[in-house]
Backbone as JSON Lines, residues from 0, in Angstrom:
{"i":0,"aa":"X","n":[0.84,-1.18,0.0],"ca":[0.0,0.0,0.0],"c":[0.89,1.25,0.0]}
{"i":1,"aa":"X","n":[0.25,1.62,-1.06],"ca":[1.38,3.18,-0.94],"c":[1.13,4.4,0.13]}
{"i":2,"aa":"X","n":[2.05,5.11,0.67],"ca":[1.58,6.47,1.32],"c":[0.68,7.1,0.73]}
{"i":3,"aa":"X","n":[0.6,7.55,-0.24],"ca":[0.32,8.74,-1.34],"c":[-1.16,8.2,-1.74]}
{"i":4,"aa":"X","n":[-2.04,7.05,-1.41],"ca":[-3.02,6.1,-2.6],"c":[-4.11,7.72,-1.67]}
{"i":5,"aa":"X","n":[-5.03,7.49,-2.42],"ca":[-6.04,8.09,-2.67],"c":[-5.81,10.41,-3.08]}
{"i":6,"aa":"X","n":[-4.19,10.3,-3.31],"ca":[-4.41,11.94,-3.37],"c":[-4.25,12.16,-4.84]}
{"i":7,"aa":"X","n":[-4.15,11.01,-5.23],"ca":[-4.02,11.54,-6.6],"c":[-5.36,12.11,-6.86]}
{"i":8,"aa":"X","n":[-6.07,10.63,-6.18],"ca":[-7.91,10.96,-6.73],"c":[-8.38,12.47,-5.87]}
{"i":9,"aa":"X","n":[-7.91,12.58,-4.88],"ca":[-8.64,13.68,-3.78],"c":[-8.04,15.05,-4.59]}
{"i":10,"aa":"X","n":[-6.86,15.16,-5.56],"ca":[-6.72,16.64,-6.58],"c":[-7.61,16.45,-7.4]}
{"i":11,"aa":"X","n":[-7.73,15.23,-8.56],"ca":[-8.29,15.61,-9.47],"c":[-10.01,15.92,-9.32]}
{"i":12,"aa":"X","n":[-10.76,15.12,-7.9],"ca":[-12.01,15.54,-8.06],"c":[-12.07,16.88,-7.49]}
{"i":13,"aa":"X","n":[-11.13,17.97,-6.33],"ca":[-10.79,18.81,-5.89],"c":[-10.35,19.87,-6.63]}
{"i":14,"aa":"X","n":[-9.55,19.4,-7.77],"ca":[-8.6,20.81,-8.36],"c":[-9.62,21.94,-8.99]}
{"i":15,"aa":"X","n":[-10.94,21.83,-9.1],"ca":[-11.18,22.58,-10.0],"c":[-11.61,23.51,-8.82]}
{"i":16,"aa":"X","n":[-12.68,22.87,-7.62],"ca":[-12.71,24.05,-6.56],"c":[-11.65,24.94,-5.98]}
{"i":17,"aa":"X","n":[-10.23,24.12,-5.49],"ca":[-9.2,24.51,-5.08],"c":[-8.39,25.72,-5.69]}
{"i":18,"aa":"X","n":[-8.67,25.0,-7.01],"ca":[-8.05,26.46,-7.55],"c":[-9.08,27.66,-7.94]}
{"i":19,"aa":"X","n":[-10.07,27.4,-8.21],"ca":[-10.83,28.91,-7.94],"c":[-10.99,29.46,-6.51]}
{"i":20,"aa":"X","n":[-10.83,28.86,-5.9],"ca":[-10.47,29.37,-4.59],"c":[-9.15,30.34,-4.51]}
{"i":21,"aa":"X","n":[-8.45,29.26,-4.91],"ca":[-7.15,30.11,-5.07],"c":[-6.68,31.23,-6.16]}
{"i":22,"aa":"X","n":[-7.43,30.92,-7.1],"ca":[-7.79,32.5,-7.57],"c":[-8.32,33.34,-7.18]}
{"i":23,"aa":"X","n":[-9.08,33.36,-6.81],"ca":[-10.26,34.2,-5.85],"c":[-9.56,35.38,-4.91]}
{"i":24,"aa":"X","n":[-8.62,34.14,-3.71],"ca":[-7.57,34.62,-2.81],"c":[-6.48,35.62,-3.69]}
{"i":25,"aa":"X","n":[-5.59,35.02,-4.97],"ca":[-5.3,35.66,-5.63],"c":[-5.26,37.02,-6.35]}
{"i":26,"aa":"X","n":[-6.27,37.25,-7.35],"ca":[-6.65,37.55,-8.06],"c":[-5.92,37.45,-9.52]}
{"i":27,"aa":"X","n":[-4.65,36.36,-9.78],"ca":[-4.38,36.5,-10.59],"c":[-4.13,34.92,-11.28]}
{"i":28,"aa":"X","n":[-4.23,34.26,-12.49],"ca":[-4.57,32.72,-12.78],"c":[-2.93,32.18,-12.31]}
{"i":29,"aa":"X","n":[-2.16,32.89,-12.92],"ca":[-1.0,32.5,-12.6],"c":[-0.24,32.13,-11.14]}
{"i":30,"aa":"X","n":[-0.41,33.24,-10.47],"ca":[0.03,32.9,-9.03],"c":[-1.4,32.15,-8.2]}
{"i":31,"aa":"X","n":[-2.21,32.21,-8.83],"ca":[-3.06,31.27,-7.92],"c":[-2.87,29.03,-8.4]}
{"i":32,"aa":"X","n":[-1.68,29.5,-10.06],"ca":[-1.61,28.06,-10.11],"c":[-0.07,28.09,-9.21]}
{"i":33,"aa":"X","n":[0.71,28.71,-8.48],"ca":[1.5,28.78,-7.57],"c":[1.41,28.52,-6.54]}
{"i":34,"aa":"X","n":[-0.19,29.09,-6.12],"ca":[-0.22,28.93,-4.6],"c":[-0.83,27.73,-3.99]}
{"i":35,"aa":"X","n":[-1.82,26.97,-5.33],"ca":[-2.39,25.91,-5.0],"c":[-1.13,24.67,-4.93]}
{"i":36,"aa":"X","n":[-0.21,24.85,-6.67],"ca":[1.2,24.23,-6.7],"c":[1.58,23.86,-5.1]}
{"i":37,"aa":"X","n":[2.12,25.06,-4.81],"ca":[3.01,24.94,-3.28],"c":[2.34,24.43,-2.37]}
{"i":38,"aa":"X","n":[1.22,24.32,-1.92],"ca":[0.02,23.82,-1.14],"c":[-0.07,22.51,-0.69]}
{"i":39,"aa":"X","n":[-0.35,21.88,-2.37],"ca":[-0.57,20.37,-2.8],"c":[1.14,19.89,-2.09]}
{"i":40,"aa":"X","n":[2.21,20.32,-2.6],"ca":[3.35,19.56,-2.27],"c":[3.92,19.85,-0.66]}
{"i":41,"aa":"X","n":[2.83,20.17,0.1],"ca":[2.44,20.53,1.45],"c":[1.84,19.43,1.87]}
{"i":42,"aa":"X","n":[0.59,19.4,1.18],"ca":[-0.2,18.84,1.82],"c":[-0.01,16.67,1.46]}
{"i":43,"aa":"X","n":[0.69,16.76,0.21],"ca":[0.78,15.43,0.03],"c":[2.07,14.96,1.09]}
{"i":44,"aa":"X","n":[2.53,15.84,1.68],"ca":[3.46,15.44,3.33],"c":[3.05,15.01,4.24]}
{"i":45,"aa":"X","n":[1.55,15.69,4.26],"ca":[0.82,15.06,5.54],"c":[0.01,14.28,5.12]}
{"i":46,"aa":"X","n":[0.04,13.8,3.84],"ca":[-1.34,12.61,3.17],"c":[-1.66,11.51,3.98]}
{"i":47,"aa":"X","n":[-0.61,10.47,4.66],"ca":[-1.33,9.31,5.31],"c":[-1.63,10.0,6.73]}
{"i":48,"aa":"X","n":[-1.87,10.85,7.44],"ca":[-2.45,11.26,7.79],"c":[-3.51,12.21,7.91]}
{"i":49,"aa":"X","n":[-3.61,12.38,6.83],"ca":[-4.98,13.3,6.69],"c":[-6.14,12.12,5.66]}
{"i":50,"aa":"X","n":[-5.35,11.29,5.23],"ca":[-6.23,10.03,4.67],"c":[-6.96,9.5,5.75]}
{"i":51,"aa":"X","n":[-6.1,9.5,6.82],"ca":[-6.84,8.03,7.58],"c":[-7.84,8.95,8.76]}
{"i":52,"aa":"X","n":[-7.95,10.04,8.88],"ca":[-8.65,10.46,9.73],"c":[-9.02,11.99,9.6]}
{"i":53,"aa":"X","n":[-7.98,12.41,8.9],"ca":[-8.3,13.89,8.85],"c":[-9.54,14.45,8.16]}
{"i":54,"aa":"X","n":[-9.5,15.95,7.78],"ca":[-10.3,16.48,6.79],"c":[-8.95,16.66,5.86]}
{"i":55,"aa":"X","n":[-9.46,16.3,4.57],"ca":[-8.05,16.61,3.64],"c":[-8.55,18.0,2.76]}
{"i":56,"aa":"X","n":[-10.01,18.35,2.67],"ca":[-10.43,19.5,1.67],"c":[-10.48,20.11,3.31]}
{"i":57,"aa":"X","n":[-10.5,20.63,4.12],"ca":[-10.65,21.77,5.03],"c":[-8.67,21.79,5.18]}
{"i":58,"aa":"X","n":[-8.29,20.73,5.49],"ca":[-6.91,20.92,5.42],"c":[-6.09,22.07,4.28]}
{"i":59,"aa":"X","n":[-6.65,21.41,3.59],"ca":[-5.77,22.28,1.66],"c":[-6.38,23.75,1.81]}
{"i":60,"aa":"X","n":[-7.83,23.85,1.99],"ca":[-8.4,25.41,2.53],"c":[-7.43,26.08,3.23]}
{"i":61,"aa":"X","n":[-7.35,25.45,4.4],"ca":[-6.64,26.45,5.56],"c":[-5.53,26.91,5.2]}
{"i":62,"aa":"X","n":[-4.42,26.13,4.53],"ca":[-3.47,25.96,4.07],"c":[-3.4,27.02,2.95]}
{"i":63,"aa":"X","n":[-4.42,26.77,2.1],"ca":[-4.22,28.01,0.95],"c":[-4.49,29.4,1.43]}
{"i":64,"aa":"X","n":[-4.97,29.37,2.65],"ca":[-5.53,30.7,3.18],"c":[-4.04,31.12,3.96]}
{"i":65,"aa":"X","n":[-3.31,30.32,4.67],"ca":[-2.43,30.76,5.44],"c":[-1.33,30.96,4.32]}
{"i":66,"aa":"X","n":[-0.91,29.92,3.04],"ca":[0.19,30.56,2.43],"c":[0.01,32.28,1.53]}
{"i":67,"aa":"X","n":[-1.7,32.07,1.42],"ca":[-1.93,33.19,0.54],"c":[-1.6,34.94,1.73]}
{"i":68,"aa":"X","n":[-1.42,34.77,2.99],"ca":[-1.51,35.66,3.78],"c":[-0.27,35.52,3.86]}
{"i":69,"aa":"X","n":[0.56,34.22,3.93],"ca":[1.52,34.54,4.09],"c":[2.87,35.5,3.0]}
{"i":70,"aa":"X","n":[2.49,34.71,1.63],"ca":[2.67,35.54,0.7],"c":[3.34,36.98,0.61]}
{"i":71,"aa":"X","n":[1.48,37.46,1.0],"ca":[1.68,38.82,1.15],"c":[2.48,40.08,2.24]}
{"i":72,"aa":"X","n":[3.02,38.22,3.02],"ca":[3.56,39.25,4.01],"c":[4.91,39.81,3.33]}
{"i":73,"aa":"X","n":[5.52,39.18,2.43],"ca":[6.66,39.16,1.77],"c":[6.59,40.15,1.08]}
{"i":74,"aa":"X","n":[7.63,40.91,0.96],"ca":[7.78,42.07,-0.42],"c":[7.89,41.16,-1.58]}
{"i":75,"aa":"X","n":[6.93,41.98,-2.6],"ca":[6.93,41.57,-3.92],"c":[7.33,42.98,-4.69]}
{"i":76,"aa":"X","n":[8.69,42.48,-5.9],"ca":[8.9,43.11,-6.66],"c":[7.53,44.14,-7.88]}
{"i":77,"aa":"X","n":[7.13,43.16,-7.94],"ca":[5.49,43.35,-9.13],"c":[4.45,42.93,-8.59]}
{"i":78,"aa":"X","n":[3.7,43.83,-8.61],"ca":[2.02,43.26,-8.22],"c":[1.23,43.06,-9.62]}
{"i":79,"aa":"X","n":[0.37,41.92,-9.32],"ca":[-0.24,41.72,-10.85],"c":[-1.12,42.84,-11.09]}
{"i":80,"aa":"X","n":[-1.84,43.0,-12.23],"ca":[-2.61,44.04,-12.32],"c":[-4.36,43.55,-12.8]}
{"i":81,"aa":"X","n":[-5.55,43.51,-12.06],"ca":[-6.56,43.67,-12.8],"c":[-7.63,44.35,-13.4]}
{"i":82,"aa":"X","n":[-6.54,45.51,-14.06],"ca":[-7.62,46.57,-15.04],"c":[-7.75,45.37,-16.1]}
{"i":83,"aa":"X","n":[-8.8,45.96,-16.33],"ca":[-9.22,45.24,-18.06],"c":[-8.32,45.92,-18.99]}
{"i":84,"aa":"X","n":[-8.35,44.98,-19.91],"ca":[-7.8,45.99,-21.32],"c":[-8.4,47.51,-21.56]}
{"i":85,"aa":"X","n":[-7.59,47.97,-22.23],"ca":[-8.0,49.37,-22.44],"c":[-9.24,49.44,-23.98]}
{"i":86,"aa":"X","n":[-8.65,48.66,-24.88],"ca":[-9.59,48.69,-26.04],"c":[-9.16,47.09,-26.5]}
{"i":87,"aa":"X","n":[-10.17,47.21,-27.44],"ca":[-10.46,45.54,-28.26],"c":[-10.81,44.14,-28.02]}
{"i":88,"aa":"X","n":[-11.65,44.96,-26.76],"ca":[-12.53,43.79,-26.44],"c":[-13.98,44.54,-25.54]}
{"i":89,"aa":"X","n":[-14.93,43.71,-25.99],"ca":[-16.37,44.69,-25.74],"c":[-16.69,42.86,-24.58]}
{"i":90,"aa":"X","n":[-17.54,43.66,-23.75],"ca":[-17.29,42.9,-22.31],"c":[-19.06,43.6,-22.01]}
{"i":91,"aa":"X","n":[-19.82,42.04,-21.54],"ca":[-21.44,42.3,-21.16],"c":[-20.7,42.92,-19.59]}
{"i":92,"aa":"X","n":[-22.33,43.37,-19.25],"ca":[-22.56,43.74,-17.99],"c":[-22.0,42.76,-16.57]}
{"i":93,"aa":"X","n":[-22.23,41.63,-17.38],"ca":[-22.26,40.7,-15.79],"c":[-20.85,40.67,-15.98]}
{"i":94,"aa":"X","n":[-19.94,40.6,-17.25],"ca":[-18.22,40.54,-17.04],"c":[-17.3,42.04,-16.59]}
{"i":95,"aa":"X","n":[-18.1,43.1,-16.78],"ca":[-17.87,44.04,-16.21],"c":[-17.82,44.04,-14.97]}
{"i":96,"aa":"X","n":[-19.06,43.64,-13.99],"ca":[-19.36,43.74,-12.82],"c":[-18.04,42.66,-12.26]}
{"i":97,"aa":"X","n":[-18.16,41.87,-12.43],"ca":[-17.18,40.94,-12.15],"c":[-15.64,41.55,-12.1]}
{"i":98,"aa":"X","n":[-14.87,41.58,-13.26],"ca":[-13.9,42.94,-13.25],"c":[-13.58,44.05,-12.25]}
{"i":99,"aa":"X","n":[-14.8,44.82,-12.07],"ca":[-15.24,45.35,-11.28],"c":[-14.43,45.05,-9.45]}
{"i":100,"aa":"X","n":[-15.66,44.17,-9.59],"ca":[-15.49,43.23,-7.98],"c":[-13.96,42.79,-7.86]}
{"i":101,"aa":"X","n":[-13.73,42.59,-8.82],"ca":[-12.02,41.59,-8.39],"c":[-11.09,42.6,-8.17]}
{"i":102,"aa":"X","n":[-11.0,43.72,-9.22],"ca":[-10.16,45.22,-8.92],"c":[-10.32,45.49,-7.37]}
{"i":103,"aa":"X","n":[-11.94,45.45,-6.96],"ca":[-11.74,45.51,-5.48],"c":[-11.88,44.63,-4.63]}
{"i":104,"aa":"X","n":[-11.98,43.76,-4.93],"ca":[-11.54,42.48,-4.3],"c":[-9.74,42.6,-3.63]}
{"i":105,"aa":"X","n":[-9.34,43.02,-4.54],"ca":[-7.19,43.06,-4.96],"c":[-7.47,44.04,-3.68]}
{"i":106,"aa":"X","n":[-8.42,45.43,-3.48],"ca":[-8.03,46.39,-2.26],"c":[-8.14,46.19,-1.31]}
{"i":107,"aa":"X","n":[-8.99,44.39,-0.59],"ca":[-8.91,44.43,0.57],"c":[-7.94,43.67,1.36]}
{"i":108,"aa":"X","n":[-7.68,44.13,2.54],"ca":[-6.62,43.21,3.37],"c":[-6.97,41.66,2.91]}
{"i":109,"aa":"X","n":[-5.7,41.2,2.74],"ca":[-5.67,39.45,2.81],"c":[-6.43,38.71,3.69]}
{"i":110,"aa":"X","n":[-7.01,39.18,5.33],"ca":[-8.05,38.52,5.86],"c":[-9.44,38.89,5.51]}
{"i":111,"aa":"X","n":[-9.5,39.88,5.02],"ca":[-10.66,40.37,4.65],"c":[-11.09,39.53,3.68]}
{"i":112,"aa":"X","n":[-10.25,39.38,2.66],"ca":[-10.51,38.84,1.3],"c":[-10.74,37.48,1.52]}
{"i":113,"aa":"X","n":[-9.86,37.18,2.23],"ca":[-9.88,35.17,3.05],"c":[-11.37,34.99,3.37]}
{"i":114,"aa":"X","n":[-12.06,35.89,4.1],"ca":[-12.84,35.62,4.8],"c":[-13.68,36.04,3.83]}
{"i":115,"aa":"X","n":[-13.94,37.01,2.55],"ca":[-15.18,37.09,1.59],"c":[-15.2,35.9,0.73]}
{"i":116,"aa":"X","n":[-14.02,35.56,0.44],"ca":[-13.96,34.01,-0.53],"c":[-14.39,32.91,0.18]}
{"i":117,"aa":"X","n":[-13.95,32.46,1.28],"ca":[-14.45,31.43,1.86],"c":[-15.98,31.73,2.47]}
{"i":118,"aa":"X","n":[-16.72,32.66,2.7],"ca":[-17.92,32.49,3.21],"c":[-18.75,32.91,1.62]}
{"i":119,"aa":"X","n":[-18.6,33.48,0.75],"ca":[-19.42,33.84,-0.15],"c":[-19.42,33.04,-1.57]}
{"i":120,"aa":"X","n":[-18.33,32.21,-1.35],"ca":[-17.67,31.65,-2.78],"c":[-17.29,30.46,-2.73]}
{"i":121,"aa":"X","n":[-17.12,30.13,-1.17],"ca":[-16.53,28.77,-0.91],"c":[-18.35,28.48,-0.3]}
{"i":122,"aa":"X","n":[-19.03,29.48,0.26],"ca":[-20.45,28.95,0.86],"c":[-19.72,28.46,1.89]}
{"i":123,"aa":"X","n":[-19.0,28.7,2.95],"ca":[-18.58,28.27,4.04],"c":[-19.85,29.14,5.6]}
{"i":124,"aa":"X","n":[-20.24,28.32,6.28],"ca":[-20.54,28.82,7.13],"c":[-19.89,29.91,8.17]}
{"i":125,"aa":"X","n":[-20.38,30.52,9.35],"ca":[-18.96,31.49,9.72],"c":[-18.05,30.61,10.64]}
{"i":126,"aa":"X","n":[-18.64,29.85,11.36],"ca":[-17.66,28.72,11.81],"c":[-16.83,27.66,11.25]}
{"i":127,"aa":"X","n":[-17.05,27.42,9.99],"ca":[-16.47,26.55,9.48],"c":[-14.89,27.67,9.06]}
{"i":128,"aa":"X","n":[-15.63,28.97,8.45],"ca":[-14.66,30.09,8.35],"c":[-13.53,30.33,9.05]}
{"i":129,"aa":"X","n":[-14.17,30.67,10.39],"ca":[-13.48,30.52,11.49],"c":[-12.27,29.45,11.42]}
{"i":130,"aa":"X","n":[-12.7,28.22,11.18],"ca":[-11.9,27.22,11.82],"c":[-11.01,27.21,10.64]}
{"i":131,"aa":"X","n":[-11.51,27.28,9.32],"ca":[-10.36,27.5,8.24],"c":[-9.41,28.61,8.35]}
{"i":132,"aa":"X","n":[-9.71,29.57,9.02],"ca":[-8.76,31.27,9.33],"c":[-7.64,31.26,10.83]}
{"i":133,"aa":"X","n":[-8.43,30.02,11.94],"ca":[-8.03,29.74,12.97],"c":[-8.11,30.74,13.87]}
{"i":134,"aa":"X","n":[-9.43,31.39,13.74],"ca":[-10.13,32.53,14.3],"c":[-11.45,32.4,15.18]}
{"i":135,"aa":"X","n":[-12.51,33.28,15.66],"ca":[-13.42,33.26,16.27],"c":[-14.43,33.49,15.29]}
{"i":136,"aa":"X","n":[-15.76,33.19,15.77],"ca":[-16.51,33.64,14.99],"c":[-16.76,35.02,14.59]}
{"i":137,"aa":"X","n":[-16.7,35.68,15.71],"ca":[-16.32,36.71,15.76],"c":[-15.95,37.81,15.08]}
{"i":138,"aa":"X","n":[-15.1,37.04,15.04],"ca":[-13.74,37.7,14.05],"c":[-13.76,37.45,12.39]}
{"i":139,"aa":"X","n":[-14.98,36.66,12.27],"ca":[-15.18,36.22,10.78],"c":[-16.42,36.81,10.55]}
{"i":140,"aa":"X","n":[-17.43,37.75,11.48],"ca":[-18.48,38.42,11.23],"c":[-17.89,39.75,11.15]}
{"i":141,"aa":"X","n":[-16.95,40.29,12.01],"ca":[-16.07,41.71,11.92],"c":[-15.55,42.04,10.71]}
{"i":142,"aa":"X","n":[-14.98,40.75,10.26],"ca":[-14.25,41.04,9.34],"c":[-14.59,41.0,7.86]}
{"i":143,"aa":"X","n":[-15.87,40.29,7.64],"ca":[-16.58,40.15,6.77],"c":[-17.69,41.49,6.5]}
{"i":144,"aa":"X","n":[-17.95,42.09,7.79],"ca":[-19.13,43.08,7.87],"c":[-17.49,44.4,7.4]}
{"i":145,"aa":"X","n":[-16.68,44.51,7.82],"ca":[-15.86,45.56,7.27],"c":[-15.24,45.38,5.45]}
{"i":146,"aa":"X","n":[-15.16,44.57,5.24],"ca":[-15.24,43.79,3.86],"c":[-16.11,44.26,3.26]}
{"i":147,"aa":"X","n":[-17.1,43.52,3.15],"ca":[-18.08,44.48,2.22],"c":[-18.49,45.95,2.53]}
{"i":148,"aa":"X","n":[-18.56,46.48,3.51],"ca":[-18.31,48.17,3.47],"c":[-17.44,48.76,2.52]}
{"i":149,"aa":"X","n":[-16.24,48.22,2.74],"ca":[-14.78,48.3,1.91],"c":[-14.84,48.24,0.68]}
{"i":150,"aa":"X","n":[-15.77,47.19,0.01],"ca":[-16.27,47.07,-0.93],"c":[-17.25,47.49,-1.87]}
{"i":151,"aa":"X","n":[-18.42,48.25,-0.91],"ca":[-19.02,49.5,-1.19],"c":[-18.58,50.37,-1.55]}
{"i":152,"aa":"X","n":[-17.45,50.75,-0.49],"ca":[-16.79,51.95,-0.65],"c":[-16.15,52.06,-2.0]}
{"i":153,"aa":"X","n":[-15.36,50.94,-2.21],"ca":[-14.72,51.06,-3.32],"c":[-15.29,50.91,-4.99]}
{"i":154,"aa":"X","n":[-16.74,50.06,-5.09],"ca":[-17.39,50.08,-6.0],"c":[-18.93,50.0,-5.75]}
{"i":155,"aa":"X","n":[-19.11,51.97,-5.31],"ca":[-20.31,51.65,-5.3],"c":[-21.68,51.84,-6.7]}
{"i":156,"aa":"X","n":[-20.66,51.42,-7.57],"ca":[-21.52,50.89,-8.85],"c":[-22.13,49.53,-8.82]}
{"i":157,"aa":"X","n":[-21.41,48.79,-7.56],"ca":[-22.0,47.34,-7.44],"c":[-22.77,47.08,-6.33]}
{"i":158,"aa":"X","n":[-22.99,47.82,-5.61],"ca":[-23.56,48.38,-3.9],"c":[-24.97,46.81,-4.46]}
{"i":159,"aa":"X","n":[-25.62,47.06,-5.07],"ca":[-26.81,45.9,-5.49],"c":[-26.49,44.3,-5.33]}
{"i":160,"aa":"X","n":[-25.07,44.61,-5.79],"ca":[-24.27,43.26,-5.74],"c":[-24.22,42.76,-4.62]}
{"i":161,"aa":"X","n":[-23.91,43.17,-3.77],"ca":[-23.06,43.51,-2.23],"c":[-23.86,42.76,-1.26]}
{"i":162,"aa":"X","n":[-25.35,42.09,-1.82],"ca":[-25.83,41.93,-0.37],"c":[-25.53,40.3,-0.3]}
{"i":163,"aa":"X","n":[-26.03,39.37,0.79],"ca":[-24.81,38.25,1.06],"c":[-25.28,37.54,0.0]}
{"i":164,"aa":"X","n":[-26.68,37.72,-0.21],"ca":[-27.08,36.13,-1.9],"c":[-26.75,36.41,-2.87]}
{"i":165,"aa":"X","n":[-26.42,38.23,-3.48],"ca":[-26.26,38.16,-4.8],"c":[-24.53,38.18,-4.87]}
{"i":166,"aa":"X","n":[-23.9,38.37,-3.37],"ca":[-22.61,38.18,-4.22],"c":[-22.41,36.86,-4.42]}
{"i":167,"aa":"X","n":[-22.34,35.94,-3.9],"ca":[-22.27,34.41,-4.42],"c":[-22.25,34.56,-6.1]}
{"i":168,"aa":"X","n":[-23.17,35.11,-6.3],"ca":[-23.76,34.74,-7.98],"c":[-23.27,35.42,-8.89]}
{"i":169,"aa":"X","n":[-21.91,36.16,-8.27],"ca":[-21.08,37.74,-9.06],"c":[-20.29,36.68,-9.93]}
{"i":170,"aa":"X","n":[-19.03,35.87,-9.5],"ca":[-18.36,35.28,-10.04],"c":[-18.68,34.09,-10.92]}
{"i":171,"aa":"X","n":[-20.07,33.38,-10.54],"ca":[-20.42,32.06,-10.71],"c":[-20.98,32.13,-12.07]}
């Protein structure tokens, strides 16, 4: 029996949530296939134990939440950028809005953002939040209720968007 048996299967039915997650956290395709990258060769360290008893999808969560904060604690030479193109490409309403949201999505603190992706995008409850952030509940209603303010603030062309059911349905 190998260490490793069941993670091959637990990425491929996983990768597609994981990494929009990790874009999300991101905002950019590239470093979010980095952050999930570095994650996975994390998390397949602790595989026979997170096989035989653990949670292995709340595991890889937490994990992408803590490297993505951690990240940022680091100076980065270049920050990615998400303006849209300037011309030569005509873009509906709902890909605008979206655009939109992610530009300010990029302005909020890394817990802020942790905590709008995982409760609005991941559909995480606030405790489950919590326990993925290694926080209080608390601290995942504070930080979520200053989040979308933040997010008002910053696009209040989407203020309609903003309330907790229709953002779910911004990205999706």
């Amino acid at each position: 029996m190998n260490r490793h048996d069941g993670f091959r299967e637990f990425v491929l039915a996983r990768q597609q949530a994981l990494m929009r997650t990790a874009y999300l956290l991101t905002g950019d395709a590239h470093l979010a296939e980095d952050l999930l990258q570095s994650v996975l060769i994390k998390v397949v360290g602790h595989w026979p134990r997170l096989s035989t008893g653990g949670n292995p999808e709340a595991y890889t969560r937490k994990a992408l939440v803590n490297q993505y904060i951690s990240w940022w604690r680091r100076p980065r030479p270049e920050l990615p950028s998400a303006d849209p193109p300037d011309r030569g490409a005509s873009y509906d309403e709902a890909a605008l809005d979206r655009i939109v949201l992610r530009q300010a999505l990029a302005k909020l603190t890394p817990k802020q953002r942790a905590v709008i992706v995982l409760r609005f995008w991941e559909d995480l409850t606030e405790a489950q939040t919590a326990e993925a952030l290694g926080c209080s509940v608390g601290t995942v209603k504070s930080q979520a209720h200053h989040a979308l303010a933040r997010l008002r603030a910053l696009a209040p062309e989407l203020a309609y968007l903003l309330s907790d059911s229709e953002l779910r349905e911004v990205v999706r």
